[in-house]
PDB file of N, CA and C in Angstrom:
ATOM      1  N   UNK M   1     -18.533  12.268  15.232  1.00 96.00           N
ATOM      2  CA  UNK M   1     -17.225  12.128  14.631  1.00 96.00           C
ATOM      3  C   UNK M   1     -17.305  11.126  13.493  1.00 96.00           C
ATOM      4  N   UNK M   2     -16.386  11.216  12.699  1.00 98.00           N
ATOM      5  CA  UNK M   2     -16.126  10.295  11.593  1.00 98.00           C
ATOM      6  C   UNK M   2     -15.029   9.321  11.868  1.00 98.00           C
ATOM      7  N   UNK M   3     -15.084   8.099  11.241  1.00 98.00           N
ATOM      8  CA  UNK M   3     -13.911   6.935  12.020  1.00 98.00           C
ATOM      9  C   UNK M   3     -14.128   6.659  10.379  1.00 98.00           C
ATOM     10  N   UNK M   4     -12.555   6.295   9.895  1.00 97.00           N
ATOM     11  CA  UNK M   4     -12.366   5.681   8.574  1.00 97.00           C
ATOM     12  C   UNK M   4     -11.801   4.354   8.841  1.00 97.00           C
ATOM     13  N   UNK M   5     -11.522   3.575   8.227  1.00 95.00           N
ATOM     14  CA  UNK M   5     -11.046   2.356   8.173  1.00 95.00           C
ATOM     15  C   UNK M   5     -11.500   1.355   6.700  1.00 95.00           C
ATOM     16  N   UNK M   6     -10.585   0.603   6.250  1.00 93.00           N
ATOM     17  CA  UNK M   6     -10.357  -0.264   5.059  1.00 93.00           C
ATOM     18  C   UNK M   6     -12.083  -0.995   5.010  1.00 93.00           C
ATOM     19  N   UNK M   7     -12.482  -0.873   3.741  1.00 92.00           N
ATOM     20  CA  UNK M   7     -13.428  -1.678   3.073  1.00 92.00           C
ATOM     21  C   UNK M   7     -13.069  -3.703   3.329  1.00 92.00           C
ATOM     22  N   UNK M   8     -14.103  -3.904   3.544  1.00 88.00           N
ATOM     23  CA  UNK M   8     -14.522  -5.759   3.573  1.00 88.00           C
ATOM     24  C   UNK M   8     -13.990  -5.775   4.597  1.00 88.00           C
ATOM     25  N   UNK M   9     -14.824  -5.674   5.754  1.00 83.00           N
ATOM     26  CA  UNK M   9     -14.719  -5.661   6.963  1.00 83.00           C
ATOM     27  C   UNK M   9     -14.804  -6.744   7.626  1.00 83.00           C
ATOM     28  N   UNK M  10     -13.740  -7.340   8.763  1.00 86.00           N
ATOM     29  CA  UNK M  10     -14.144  -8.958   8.811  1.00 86.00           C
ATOM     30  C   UNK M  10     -14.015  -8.398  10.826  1.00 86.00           C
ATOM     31  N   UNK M  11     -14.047  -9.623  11.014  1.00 90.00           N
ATOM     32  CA  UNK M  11     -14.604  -9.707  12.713  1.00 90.00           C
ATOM     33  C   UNK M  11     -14.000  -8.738  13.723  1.00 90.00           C
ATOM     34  N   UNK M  12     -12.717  -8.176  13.122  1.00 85.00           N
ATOM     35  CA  UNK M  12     -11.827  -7.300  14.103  1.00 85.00           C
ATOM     36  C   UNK M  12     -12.509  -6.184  14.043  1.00 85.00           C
ATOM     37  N   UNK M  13     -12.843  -5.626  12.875  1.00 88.00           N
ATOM     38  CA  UNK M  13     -12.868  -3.710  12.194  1.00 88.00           C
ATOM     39  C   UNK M  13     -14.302  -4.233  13.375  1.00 88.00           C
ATOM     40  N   UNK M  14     -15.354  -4.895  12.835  1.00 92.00           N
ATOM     41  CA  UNK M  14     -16.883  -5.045  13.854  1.00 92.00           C
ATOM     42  C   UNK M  14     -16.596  -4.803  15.069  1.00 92.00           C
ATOM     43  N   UNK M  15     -15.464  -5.578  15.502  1.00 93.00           N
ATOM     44  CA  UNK M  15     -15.744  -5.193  17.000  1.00 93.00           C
ATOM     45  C   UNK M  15     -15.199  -4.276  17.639  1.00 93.00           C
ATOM     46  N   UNK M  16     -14.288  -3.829  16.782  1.00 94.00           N
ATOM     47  CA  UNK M  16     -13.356  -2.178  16.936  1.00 94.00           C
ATOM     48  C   UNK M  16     -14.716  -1.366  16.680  1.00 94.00           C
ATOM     49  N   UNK M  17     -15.445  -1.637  15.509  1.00 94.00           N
ATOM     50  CA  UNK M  17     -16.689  -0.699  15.306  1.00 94.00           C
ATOM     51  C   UNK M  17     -17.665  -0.291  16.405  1.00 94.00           C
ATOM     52  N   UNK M  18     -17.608  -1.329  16.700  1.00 96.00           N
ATOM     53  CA  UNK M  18     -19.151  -1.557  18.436  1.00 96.00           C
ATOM     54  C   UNK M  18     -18.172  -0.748  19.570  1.00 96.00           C
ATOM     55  N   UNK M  19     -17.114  -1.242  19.589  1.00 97.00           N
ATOM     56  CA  UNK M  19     -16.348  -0.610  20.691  1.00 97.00           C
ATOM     57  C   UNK M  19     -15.954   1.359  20.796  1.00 97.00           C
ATOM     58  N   UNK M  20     -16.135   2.081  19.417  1.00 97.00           N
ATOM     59  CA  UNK M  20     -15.918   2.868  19.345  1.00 97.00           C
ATOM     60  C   UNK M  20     -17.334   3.247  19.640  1.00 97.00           C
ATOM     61  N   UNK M  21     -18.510   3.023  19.350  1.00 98.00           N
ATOM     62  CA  UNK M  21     -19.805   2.688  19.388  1.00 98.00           C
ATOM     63  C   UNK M  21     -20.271   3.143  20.642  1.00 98.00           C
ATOM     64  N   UNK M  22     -20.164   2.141  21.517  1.00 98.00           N
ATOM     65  CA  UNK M  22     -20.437   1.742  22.642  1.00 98.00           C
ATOM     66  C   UNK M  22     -19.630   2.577  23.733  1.00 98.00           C
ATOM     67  N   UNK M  23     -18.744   2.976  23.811  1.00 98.00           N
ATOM     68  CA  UNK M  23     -17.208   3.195  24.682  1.00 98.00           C
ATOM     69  C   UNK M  23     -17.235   5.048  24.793  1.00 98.00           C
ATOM     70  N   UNK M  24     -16.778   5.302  23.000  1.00 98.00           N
ATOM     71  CA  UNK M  24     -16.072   6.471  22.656  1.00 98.00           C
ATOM     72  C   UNK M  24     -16.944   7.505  22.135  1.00 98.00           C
ATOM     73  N   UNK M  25     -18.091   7.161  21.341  1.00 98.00           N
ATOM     74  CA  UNK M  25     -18.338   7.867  20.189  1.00 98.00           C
ATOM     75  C   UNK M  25     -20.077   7.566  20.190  1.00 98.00           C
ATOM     76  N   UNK M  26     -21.094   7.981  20.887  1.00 97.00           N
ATOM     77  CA  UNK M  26     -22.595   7.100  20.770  1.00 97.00           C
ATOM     78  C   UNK M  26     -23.082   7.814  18.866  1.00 97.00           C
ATOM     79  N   UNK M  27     -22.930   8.837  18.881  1.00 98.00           N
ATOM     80  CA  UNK M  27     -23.318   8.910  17.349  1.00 98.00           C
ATOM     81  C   UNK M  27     -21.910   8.854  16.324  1.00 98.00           C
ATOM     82  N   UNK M  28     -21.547   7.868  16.009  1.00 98.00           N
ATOM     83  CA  UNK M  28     -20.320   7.689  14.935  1.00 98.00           C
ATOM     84  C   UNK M  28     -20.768   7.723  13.599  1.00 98.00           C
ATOM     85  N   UNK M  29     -20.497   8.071  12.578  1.00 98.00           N
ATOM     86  CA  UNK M  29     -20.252   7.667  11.485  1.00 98.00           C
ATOM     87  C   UNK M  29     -19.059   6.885  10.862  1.00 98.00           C
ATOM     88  N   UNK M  30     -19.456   5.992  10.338  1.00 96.00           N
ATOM     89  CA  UNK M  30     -18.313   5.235   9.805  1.00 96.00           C
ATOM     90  C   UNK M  30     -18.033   5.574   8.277  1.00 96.00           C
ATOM     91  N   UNK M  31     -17.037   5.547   7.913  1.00 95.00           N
ATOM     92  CA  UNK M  31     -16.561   5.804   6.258  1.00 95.00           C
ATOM     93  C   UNK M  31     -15.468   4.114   5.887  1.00 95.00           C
ATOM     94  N   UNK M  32     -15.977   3.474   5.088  1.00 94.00           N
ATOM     95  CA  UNK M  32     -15.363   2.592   4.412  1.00 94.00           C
ATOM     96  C   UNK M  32     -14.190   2.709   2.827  1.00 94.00           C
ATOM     97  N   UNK M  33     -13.547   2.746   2.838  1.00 94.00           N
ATOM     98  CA  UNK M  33     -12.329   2.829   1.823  1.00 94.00           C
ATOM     99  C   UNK M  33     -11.828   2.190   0.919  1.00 94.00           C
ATOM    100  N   UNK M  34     -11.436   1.913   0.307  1.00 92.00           N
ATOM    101  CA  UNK M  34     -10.460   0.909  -1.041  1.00 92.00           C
ATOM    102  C   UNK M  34      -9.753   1.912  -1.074  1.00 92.00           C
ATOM    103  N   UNK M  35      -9.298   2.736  -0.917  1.00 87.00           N
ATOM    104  CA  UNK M  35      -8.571   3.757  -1.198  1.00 87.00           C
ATOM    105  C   UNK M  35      -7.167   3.063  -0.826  1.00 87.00           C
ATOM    106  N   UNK M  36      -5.878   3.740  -1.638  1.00 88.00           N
ATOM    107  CA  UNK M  36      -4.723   2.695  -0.937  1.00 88.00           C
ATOM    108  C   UNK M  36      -3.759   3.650   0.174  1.00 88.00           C
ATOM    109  N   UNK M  37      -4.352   5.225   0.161  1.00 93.00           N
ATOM    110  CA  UNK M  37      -3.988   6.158   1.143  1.00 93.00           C
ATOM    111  C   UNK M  37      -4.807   6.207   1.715  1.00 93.00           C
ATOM    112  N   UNK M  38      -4.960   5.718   2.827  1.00 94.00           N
ATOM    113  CA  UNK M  38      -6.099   5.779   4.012  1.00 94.00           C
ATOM    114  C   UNK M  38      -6.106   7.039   4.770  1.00 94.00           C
ATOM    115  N   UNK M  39      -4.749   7.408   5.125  1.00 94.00           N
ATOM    116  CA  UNK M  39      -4.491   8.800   6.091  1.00 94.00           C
ATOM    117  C   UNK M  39      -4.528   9.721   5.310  1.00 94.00           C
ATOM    118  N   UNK M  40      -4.414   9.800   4.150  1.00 95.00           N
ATOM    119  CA  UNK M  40      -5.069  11.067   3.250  1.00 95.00           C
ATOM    120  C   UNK M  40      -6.249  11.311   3.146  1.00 95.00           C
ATOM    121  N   UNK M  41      -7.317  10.044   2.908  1.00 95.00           N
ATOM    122  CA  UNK M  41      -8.475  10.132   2.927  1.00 95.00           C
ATOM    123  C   UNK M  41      -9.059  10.221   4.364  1.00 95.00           C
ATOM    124  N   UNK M  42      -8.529   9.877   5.352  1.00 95.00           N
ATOM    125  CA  UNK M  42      -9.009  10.228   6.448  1.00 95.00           C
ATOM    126  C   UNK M  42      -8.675  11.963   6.484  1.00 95.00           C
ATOM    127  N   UNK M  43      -7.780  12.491   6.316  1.00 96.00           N
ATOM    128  CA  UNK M  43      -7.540  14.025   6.722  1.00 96.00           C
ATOM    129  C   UNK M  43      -8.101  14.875   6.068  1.00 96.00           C
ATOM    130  N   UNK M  44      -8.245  13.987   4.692  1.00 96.00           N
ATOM    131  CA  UNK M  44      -9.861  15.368   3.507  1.00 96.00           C
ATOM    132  C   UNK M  44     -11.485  14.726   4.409  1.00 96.00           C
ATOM    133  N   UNK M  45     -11.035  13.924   4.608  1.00 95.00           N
ATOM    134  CA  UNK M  45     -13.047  13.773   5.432  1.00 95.00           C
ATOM    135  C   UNK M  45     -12.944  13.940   6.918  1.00 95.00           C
ATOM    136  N   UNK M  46     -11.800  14.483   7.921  1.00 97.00           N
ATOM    137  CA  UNK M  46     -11.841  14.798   9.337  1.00 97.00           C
ATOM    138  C   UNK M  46     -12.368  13.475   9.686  1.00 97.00           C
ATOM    139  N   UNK M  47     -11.623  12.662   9.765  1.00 98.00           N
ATOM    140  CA  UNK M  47     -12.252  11.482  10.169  1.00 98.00           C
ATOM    141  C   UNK M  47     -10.431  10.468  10.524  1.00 98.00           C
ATOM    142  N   UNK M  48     -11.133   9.371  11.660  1.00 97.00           N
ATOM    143  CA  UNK M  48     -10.078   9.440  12.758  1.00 97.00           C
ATOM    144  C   UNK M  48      -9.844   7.714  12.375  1.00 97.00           C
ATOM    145  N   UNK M  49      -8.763   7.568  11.580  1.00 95.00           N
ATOM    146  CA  UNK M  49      -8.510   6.145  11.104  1.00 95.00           C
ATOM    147  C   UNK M  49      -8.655   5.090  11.998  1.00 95.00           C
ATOM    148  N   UNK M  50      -9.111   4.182  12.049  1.00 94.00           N
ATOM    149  CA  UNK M  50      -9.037   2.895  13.168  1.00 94.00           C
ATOM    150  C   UNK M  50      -9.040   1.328  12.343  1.00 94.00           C
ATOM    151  N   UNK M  51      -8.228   0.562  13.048  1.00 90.00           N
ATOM    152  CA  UNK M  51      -8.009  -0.709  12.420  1.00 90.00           C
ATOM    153  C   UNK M  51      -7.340  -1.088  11.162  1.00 90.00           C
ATOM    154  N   UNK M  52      -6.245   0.113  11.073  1.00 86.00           N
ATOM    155  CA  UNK M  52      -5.439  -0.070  10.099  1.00 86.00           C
ATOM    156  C   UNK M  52      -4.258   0.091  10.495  1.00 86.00           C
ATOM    157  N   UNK M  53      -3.324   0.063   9.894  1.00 78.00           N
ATOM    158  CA  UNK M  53      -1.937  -0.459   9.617  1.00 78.00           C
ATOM    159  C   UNK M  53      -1.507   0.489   9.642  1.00 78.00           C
ATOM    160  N   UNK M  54      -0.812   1.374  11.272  1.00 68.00           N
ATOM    161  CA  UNK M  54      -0.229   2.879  11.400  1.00 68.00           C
ATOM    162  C   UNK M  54      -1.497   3.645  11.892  1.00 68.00           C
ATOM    163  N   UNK M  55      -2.451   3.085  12.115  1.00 62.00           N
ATOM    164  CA  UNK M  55      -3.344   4.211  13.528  1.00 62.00           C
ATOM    165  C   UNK M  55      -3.091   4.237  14.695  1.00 62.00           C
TER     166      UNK M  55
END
């Protein structure tokens, strides 16, 4: 699966990262963003927003 979430990643998105990691997902890909529509860019790349603002 694909997991999107906001670019400059600080201690939360990491451990949301390991946890999806570890828990949910053993082969994840992650996608990083600047984008300022996150849920758009999550729905053109099938990929499942986490650690943002409305996931």
């Amino acid at each position: 699966m694909k997991w999107l979430t906001k670019s400059h990643i600080k201690v939360g998105r990491i451990g949301c990262a390991w946890l999806i990691h570890r828990f949910v997902d053993h082969n994840p890909q992650f996608v990083f963003s600047d984008g300022a529509d996150l849920s758009a860019e999550a729905m053109r790349a099938g990929a499942i927003l986490f650690h943002v603002e409305g996931s």
